[in-house]
Coordinates of C-alpha atoms in Angstrom, one line a residue:
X240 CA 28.9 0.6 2.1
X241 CA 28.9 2.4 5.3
X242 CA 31.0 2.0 7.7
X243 CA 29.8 -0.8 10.5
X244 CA 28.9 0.2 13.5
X245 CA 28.6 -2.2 16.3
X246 CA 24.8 -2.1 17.6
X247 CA 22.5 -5.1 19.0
X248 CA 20.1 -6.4 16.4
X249 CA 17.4 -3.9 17.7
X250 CA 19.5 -1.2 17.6
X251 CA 20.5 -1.9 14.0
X252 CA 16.5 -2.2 12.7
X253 CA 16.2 1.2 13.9
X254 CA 19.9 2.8 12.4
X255 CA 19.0 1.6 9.2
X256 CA 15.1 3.0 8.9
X257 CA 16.9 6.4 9.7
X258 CA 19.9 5.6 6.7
X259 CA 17.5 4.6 4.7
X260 CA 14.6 7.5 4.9
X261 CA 12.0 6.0 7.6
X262 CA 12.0 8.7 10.5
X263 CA 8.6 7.1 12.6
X264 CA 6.4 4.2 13.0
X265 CA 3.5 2.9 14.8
X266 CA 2.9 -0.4 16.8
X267 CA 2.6 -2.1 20.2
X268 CA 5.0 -3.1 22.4
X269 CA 4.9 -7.4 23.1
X270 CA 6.9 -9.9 25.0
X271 CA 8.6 -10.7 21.5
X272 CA 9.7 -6.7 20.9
X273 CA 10.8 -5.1 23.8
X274 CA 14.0 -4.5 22.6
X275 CA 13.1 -2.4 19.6
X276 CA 10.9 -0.2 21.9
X277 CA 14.1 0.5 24.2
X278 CA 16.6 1.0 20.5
X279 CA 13.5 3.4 20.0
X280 CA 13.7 4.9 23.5
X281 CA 17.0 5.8 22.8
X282 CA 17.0 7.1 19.4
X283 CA 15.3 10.9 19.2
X284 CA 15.2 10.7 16.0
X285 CA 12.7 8.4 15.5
X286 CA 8.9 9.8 16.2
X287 CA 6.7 6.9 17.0
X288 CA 3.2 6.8 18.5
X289 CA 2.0 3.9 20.4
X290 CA -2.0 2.6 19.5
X291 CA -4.6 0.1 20.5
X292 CA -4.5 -2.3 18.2
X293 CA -1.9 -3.5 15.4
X294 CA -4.6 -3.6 12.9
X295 CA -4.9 0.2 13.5
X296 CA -0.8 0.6 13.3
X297 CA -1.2 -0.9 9.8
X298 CA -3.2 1.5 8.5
X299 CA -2.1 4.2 10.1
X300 CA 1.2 3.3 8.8
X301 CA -0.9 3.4 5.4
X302 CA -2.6 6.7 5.8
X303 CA 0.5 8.5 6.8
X304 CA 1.9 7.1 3.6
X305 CA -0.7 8.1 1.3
X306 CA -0.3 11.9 3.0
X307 CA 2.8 12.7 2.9
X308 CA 4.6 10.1 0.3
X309 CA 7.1 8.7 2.9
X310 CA 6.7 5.4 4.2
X311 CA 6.1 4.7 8.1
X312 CA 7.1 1.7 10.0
X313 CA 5.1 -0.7 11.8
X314 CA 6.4 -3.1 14.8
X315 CA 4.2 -5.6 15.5
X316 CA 4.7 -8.9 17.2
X317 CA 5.4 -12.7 16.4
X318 CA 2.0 -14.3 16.0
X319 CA -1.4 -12.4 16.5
X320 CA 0.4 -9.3 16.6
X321 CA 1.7 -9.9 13.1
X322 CA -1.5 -11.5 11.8
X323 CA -3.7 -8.4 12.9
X324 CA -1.5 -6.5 10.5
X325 CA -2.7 -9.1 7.5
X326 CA -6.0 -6.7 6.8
X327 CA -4.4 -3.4 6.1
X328 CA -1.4 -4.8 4.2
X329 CA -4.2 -5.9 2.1
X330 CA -5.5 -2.5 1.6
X331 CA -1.7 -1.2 1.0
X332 CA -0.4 -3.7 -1.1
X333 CA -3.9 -3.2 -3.6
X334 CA -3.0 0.4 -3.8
X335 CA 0.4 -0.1 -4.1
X336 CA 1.0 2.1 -1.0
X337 CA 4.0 1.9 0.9
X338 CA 4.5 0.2 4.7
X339 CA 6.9 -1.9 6.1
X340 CA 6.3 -4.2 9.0
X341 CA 8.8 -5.0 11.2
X342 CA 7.4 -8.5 12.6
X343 CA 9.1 -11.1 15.2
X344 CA 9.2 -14.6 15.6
X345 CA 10.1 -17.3 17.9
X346 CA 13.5 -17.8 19.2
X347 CA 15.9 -18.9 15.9
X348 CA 16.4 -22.4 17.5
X349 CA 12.7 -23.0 17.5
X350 CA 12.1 -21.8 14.1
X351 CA 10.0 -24.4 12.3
X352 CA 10.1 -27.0 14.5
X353 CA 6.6 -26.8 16.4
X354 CA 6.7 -26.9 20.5
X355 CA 4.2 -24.6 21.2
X356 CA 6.1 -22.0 21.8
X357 CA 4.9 -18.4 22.8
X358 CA 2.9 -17.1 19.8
X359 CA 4.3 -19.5 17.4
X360 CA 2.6 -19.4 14.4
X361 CA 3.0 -22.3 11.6
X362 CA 4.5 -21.0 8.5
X363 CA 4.1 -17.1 9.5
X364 CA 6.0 -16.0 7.0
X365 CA 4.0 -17.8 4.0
X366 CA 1.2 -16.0 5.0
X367 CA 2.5 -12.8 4.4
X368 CA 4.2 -13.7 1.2
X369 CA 0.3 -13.1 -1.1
X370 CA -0.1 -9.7 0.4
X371 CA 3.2 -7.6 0.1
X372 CA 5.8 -6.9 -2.4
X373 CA 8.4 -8.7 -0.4
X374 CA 8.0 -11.0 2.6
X375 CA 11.4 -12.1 3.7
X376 CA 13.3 -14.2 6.9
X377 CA 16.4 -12.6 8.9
X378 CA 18.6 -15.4 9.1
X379 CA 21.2 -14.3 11.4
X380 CA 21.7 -11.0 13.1
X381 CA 24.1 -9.9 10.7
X382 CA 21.5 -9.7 8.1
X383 CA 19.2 -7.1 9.4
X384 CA 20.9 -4.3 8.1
X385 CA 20.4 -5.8 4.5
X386 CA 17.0 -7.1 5.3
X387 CA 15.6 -3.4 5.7
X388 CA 17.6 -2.1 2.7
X389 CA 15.9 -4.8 0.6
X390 CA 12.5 -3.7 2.1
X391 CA 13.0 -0.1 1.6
X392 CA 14.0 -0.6 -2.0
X393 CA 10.8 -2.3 -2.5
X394 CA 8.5 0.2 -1.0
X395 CA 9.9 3.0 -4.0
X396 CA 10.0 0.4 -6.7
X397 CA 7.9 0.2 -9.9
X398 CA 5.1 -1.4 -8.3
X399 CA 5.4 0.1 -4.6
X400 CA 3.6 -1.5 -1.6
X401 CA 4.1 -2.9 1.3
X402 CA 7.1 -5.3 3.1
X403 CA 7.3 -7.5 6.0
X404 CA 10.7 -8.4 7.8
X405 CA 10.2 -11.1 9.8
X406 CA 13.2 -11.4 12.8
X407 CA 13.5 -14.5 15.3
X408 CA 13.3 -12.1 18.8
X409 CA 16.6 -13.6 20.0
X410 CA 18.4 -11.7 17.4
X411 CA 17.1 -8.4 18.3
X412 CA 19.3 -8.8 21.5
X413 CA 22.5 -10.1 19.4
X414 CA 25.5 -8.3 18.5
X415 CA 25.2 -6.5 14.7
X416 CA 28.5 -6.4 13.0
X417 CA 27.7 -6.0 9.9
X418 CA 28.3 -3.1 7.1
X419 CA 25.1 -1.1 6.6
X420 CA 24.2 -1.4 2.3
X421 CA 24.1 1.7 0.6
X422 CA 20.5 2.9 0.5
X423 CA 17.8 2.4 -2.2
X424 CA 18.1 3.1 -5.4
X425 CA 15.9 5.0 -7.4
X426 CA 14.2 2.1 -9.5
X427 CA 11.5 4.0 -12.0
X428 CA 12.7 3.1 -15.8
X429 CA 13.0 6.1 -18.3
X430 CA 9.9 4.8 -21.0
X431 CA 11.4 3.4 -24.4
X432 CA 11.2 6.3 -27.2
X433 CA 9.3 4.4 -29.3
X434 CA 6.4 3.9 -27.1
X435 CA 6.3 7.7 -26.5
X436 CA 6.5 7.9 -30.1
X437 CA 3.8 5.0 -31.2
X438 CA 1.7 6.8 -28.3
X439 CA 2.2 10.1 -29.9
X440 CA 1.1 8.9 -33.5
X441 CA -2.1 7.8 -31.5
X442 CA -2.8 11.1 -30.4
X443 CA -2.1 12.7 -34.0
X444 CA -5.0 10.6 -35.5
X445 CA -7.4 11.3 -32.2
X446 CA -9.9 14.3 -32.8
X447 CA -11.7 14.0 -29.0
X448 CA -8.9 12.6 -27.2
X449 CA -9.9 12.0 -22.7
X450 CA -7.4 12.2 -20.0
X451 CA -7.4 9.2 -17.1
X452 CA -5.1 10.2 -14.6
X453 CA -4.3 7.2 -10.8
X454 CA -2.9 7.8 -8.6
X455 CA 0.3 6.2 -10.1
X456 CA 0.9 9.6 -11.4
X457 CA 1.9 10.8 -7.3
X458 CA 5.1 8.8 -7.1
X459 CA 6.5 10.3 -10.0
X460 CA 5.7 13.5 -9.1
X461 CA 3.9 13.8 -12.5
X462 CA 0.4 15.6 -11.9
X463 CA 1.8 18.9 -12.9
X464 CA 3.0 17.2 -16.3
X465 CA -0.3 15.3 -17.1
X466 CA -2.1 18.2 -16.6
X467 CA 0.2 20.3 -19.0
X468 CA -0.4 17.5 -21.3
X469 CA -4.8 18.1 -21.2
X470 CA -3.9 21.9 -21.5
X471 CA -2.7 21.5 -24.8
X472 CA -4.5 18.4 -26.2
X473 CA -7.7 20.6 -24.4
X474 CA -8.7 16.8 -22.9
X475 CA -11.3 16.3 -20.4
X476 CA -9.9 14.4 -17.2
X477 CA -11.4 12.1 -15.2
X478 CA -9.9 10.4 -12.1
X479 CA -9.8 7.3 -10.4
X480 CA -11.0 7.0 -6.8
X481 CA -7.5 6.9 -5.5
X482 CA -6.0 9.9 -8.2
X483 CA -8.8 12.6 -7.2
X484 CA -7.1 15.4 -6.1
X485 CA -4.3 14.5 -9.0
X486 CA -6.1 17.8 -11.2
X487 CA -8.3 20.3 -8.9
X488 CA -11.8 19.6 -9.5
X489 CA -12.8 22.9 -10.7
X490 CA -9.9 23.1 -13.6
X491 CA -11.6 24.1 -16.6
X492 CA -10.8 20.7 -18.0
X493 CA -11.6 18.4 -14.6
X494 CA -14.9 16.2 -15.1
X495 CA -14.1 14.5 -11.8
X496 CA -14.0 10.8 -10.5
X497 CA -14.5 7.7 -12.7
X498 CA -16.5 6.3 -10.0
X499 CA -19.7 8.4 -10.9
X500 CA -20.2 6.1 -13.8
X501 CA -22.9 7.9 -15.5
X502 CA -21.0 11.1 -16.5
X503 CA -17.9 9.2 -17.2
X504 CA -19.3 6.9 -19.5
X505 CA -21.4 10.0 -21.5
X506 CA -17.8 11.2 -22.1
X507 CA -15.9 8.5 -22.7
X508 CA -18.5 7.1 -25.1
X509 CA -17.9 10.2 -27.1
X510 CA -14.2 10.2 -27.0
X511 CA -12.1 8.6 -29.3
X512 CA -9.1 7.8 -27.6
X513 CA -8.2 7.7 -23.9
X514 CA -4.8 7.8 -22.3
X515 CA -4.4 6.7 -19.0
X516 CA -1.4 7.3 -16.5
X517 CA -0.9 5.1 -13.3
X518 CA -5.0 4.4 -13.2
X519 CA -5.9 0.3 -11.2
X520 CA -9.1 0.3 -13.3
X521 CA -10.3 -1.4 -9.9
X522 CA -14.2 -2.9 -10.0
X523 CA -14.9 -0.1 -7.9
X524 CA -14.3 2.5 -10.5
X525 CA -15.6 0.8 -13.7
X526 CA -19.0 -1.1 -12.8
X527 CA -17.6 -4.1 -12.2
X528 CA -15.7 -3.6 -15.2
X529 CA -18.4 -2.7 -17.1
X530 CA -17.5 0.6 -18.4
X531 CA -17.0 0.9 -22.1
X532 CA -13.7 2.3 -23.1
X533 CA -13.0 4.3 -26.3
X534 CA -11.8 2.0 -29.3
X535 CA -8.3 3.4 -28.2
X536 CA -6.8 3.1 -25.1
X537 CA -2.9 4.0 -24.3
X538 CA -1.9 2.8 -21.2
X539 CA 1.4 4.4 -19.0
X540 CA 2.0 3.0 -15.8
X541 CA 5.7 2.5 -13.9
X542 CA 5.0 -1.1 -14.6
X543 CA 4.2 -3.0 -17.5
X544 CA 2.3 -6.5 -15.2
X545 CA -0.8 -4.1 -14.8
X546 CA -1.1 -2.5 -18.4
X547 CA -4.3 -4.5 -20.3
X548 CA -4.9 -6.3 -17.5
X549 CA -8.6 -5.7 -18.0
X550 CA -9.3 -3.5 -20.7
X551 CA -7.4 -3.7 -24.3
X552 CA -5.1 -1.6 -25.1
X553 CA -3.9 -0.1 -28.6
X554 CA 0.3 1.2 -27.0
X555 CA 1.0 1.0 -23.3
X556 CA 4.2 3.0 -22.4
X557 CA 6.1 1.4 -19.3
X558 CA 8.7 3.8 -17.2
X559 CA 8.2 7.0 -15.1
X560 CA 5.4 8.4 -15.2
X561 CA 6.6 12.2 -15.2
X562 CA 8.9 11.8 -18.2
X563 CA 6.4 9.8 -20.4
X564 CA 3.8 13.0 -19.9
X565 CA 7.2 15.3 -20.8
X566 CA 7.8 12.7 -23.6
X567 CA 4.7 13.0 -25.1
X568 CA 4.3 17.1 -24.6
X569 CA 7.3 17.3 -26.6
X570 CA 5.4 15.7 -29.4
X571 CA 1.3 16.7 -29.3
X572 CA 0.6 20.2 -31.0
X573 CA -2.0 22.2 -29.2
X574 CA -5.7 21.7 -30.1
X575 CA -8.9 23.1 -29.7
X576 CA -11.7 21.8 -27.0
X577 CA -13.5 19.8 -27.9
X578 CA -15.9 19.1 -24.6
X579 CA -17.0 21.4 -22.9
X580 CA -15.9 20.4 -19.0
X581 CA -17.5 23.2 -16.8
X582 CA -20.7 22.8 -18.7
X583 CA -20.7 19.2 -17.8
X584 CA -20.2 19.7 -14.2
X585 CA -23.1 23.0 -14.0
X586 CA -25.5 20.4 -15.6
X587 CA -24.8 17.1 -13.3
X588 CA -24.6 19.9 -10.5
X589 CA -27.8 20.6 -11.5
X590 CA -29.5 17.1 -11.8
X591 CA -28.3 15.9 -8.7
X592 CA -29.7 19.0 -6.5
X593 CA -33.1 18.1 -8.0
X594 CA -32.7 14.7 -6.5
X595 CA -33.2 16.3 -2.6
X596 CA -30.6 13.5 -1.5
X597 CA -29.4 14.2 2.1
X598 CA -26.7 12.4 1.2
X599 CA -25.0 15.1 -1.6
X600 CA -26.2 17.8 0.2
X601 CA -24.2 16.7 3.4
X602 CA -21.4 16.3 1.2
X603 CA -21.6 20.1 -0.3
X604 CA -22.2 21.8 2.8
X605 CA -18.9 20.1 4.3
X606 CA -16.7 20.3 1.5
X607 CA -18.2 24.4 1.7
X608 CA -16.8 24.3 5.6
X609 CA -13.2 23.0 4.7
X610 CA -9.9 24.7 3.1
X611 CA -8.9 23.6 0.3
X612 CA -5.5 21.9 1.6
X613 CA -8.0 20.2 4.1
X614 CA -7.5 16.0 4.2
X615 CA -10.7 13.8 4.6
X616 CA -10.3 10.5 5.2
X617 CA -12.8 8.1 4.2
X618 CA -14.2 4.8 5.7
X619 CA -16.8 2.8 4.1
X620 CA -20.4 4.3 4.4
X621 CA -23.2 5.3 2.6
X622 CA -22.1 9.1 2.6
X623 CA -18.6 7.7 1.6
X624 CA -19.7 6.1 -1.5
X625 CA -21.1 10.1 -2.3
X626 CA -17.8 11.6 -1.9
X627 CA -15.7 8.7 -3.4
X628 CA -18.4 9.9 -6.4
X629 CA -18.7 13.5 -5.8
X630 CA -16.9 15.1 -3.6
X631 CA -14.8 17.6 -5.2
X632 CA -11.5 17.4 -4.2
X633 CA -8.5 20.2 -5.0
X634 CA -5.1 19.3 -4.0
X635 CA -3.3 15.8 -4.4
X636 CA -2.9 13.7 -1.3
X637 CA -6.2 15.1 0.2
X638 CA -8.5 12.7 -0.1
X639 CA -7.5 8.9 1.4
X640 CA -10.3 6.4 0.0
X641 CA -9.7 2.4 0.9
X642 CA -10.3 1.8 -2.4
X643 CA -8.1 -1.0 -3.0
X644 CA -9.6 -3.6 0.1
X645 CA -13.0 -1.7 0.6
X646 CA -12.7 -2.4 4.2
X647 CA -14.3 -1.1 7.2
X648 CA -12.8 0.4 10.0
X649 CA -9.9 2.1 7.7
X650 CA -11.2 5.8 8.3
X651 CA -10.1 6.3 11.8
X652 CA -6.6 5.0 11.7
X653 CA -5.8 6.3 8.7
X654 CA -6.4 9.8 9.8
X655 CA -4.3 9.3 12.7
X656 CA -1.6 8.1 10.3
X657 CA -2.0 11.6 8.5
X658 CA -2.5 13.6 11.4
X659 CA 0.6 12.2 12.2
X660 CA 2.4 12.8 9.3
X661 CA 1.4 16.5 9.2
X662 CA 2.4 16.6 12.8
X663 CA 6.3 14.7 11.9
X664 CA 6.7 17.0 8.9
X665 CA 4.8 20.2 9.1
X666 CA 2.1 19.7 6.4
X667 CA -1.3 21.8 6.4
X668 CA -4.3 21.2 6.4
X669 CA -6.8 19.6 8.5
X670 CA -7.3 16.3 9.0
X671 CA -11.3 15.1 9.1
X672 CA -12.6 11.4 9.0
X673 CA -16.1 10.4 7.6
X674 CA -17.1 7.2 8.5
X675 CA -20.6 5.8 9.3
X676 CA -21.4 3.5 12.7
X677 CA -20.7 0.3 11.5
X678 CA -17.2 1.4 10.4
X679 CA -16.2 3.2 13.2
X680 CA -16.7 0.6 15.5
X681 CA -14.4 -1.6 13.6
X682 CA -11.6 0.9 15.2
X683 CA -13.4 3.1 17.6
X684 CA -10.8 2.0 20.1
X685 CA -8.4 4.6 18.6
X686 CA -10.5 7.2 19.9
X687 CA -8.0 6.8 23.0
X688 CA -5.2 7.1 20.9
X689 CA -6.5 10.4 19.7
X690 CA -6.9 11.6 23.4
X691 CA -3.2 10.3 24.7
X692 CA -1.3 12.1 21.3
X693 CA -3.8 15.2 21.2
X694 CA -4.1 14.4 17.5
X695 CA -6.4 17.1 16.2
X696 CA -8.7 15.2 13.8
X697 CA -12.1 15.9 13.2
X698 CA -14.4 12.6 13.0
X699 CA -18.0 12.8 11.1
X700 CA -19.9 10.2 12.0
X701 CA -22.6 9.1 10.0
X702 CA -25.3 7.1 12.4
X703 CA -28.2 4.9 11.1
X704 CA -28.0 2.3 13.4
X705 CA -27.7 0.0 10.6
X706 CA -25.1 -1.2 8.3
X707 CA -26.9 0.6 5.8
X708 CA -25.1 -0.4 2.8
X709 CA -25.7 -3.9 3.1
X710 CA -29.3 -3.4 4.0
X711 CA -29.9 -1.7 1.2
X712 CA -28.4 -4.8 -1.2
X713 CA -30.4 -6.8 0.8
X714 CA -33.6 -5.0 0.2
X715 CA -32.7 -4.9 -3.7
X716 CA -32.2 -8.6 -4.0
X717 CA -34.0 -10.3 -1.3
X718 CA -37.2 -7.8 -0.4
X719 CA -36.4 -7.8 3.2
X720 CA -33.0 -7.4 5.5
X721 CA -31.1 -9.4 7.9
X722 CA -28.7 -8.9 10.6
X723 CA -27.9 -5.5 9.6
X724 CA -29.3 -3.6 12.7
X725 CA -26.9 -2.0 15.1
X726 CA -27.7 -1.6 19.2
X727 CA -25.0 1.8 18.8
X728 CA -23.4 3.3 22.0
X729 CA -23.8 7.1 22.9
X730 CA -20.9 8.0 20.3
X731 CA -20.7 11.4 21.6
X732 CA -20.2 10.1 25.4
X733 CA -18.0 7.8 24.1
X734 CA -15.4 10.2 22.7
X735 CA -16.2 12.7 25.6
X736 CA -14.9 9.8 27.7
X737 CA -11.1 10.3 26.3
X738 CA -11.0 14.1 26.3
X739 CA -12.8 14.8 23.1
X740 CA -15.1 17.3 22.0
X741 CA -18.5 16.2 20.7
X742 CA -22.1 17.3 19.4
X743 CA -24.7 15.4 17.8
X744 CA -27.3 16.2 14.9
X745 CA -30.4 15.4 12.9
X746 CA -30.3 16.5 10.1
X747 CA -28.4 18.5 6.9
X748 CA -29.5 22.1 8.5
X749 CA -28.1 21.0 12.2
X750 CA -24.7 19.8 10.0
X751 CA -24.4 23.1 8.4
X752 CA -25.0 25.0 12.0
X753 CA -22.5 22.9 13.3
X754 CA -19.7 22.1 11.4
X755 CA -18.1 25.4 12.5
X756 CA -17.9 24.5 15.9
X757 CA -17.2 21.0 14.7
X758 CA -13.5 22.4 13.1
X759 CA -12.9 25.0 15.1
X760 CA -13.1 22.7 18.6
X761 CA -9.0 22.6 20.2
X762 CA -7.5 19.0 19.3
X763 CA -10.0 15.9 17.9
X764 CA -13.5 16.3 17.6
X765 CA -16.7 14.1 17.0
X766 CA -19.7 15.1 15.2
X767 CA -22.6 12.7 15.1
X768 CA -25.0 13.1 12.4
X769 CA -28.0 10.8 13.3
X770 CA -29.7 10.3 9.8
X771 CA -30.3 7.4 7.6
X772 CA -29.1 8.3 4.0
X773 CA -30.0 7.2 0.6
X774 CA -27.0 5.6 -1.3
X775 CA -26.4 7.4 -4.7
X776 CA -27.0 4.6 -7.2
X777 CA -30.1 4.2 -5.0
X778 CA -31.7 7.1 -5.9
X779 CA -30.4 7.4 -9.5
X780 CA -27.4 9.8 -9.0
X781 CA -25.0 6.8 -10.2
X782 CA -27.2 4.9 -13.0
X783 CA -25.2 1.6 -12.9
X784 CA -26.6 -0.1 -10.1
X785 CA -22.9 -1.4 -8.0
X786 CA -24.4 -4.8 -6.4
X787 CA -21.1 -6.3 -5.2
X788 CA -19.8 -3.5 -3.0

């Protein structure tokens, strides 16, 4: 235990995020938390930025998670500042990404006992209770420190994600006495040796073994391992939405994302056995679950609730991820290939520039402009559901996809959140959002956030006046669409109206004219590209038609 320390209720939230590894947050200041904004005025330590909305803290809060592998905080606000939160935790908890919100509640003496009091909110806490890994009460002021120990523990346990503390508003003014817990443990098991071994027996009899590599694999640090692993079975490996980035996309053995469906299945329909580490096999990824797996499947993931949970499996291997790839390199001899990988990519390469889709070749002549290290965060959009497909991604943490909610208006906050995070602990890279109009006006009021923090992320905004997606479901099923056009504001005004810089286009050549302008502006930027794309299963560059996005 440390030693106590004696701090007001506020005070203590914000010592123990510091003990415990949170150095910055994001939320709004209320009636309800005042006092945590002035424990956070005095405490230099802590780097938080204020935004519009507490939606937009949330997954912020998220996308500075998914960057840099440390959570954020979030201080939001008894009632409607709380529930605002209840979208993105969504989107974290899915993808086991990990956030904590710091939420209030009424005064302790009015807990439960309904008098309309300011913000009250019936059973608040219940309703966070489906959507995080822990939801739980501070029931006196000396609980707080071990309320956010208990939440930090759960953000780096097995099955990370997100926490809520909930904290009647009169404590935060109450006198703290209590000892501060020692700080979280480290909570990934070391896998059982005769797993590794079973797996490993597996692999002996496999002659075209295939590599499936989530985004599991980041929080145990074991890409690098994984990868070693494919080297010397010589395994193709695919991706999950959420893992691209987990093996560069032009490794001689890298056949890209899951999500393109048509290629994946080709390979693993001639693949004997596939191994999988930390992969959601979300609906997203697999055709509604259609995709046919080999006859043998081992599954490794930090924890065992999620192995077979939709598709058989012949040994699943339950610990950290890292030493089960080390377990089982230890055990494999090294083979011959047995699929050629960059042949693969030359020839689907190949088919989809002789489609003509706007859509890919947006996709190329951006990911052409940008580093390598560069992040692009994604919203939901019709040139989104290319790149979630085909946009070839090189380092890990580089490409931020909502795949687990597939909610709108995640793009822009998100980058903020990694802008942020590069900003708080000196990552590189450049931070770009592609979103399309409908999207971006679920959170275009962050624009001002961008202005006030001088956060220097590049927005490419896709513009069909339409919520295009949908339209194009609508077309398939009914013959017609309904409600899906957009009357769109001047987006480039818009963002000029908070400082930023901004151009608009028409088309694929006026992209490639302009992205380096676009990247090379001073602080945020918005480009507009006015064009109505083609989806890719449209157009027959995903042949399994998705028609439940």
């Amino acid at each position: 235990m440390f030693k106590p320390i004696q701090l007001t209720g506020a005070q203590a939230i914000v010592e123990a995020l510091l003990r415990y590894g949170i150095t910055a947050g994001f939320g709004i200041p209320s009636i309800h938390n005042i006092t945590i904004y002035e424990a956070l005025r005095q405490e230099p330590n802590f780097q938080h930025w204020v935004v519009r909305h507490e939606q937009a803290a949330a997954f912020a809060a998220d996308g500075f998670a998914r960057r840099s592998g440390r959570p954020a905080a979030v201080f939001a606000s008894t009632g409607p500042g709380n529930l605002f939160t209840l979208v993105p935790l969504l989107e974290s908890f899915q993808t086991d990404t990990p956030v904590l919100v710091v939420g209030t509640n009424v005064a302790s003496p009015l807990l439960d006992k309904p008098c309309n009091a300011l913000h009250e909110t019936p059973r608040q806490l219940d309703l966070f209770q489906p959507l995080t890994r822990l939801a739980l009460r501070v029931t006196s002021p000396d609980a707080i420190p071990e309320a956010i120990a208990r939440a930090v523990e759960v953000l780096h346990g097995p099955t990370p994600g997100p926490a809520f503390v909930e904290i009647p508003h009169d404590f935060l003014s109450a006198p703290v006495a209590a000892d501060f817990p020692n700080g979280p443990r480290a909570t990934a098991a070391e896998p059982l040796e005769e797993e590794i071994a079973q797996a490993a027996a597996h692999i002996a009899q496999s002659q075209r073994p295939t590599i499936l590599i989530g985004s599991g694999a980041l929080r145990d640090d074991a890409a690098s391992s994984v990868r070693r692993l494919a080297e010397t079975l010589q395994a193709p490996v695919l991706t999950t939405t959420a893992g691209k980035g987990l093996i560069p996309d032009d490794h001689p053995l890298a056949m890209g994302c899951i999500a393109r469906l048509g290629a994946a299945q080709d390979l693993l329909l001639a693949s004997d056995l596939l191994i999988s580490f930390g992969a959601r096999f979300t609906e997203f990824d697999t055709g509604q679950f259609r995709l046919q797996l080999p006859a043998r499947h081992l599954q490794a993931d930090e924890s065992g609730s999620r192995i077979g949970r939709r598709f058989p499996v012949a040994a699943e291997l339950v610990g950290n991820l890292n030493a089960i790839a080390q377990g089982l390199l230890a055990r494999v001899t090294p083979r011959a290939s047995w699929w050629d990988a960059a042949k693969a990519r030359d020839r689907e390469r190949q088919r989809l520039s002789a489609l003509g889709a706007d859509g890919y070749a947006a996709l190329i002549r951006v990911r052409e402009a940008l580093d390598r290290g560069d992040v692009v965060v994604h919203d939901q959009s019709i040139l989104n559901y290319w790149a979630a497909a085909f946009f070839p991604v090189f380092e890990p943490r580089t490409f931020l996809y909502p795949s687990g909610s597939g909610t709108l208006g995640y793009g822009l906050p998100a980058a903020i959140g990694a802008a942020c995070a590069a900003q708080r602990y000196g990552l590189p890279g450049r931070v770009v959002c592609v979103t399309g109009d409908g999207g971006f006006q679920y959170t275009s009021h962050e624009l001002a956030t961008l202005g006030q923090h001088r956060l220097p992320v590049k927005i490419l905004l896709v513009n069909d006046s339409a919520y295009g997606v949908i339209g194009y479901l609508q077309r398939l099923r009914f013959s017609h669409t309904h409600e899906v056009s957009l009357k769109n504001p001047d987006f480039c005004r818009l963002a000029e109206a908070f400082g930023i810089w901004a151009k608009r286009v028409a088309d694929c050549d006026g992209l490639g004219r302009a992205l380096p302008g676009w990247l090379g502006a001073s602080g945020a930027a918005l480009l507009e590209l006015s064009i109505a794309l083609k989806a890719p299963w449209e157009i027959g560059a995903i042949f399994t038609a998705q028609e439940s996005l």
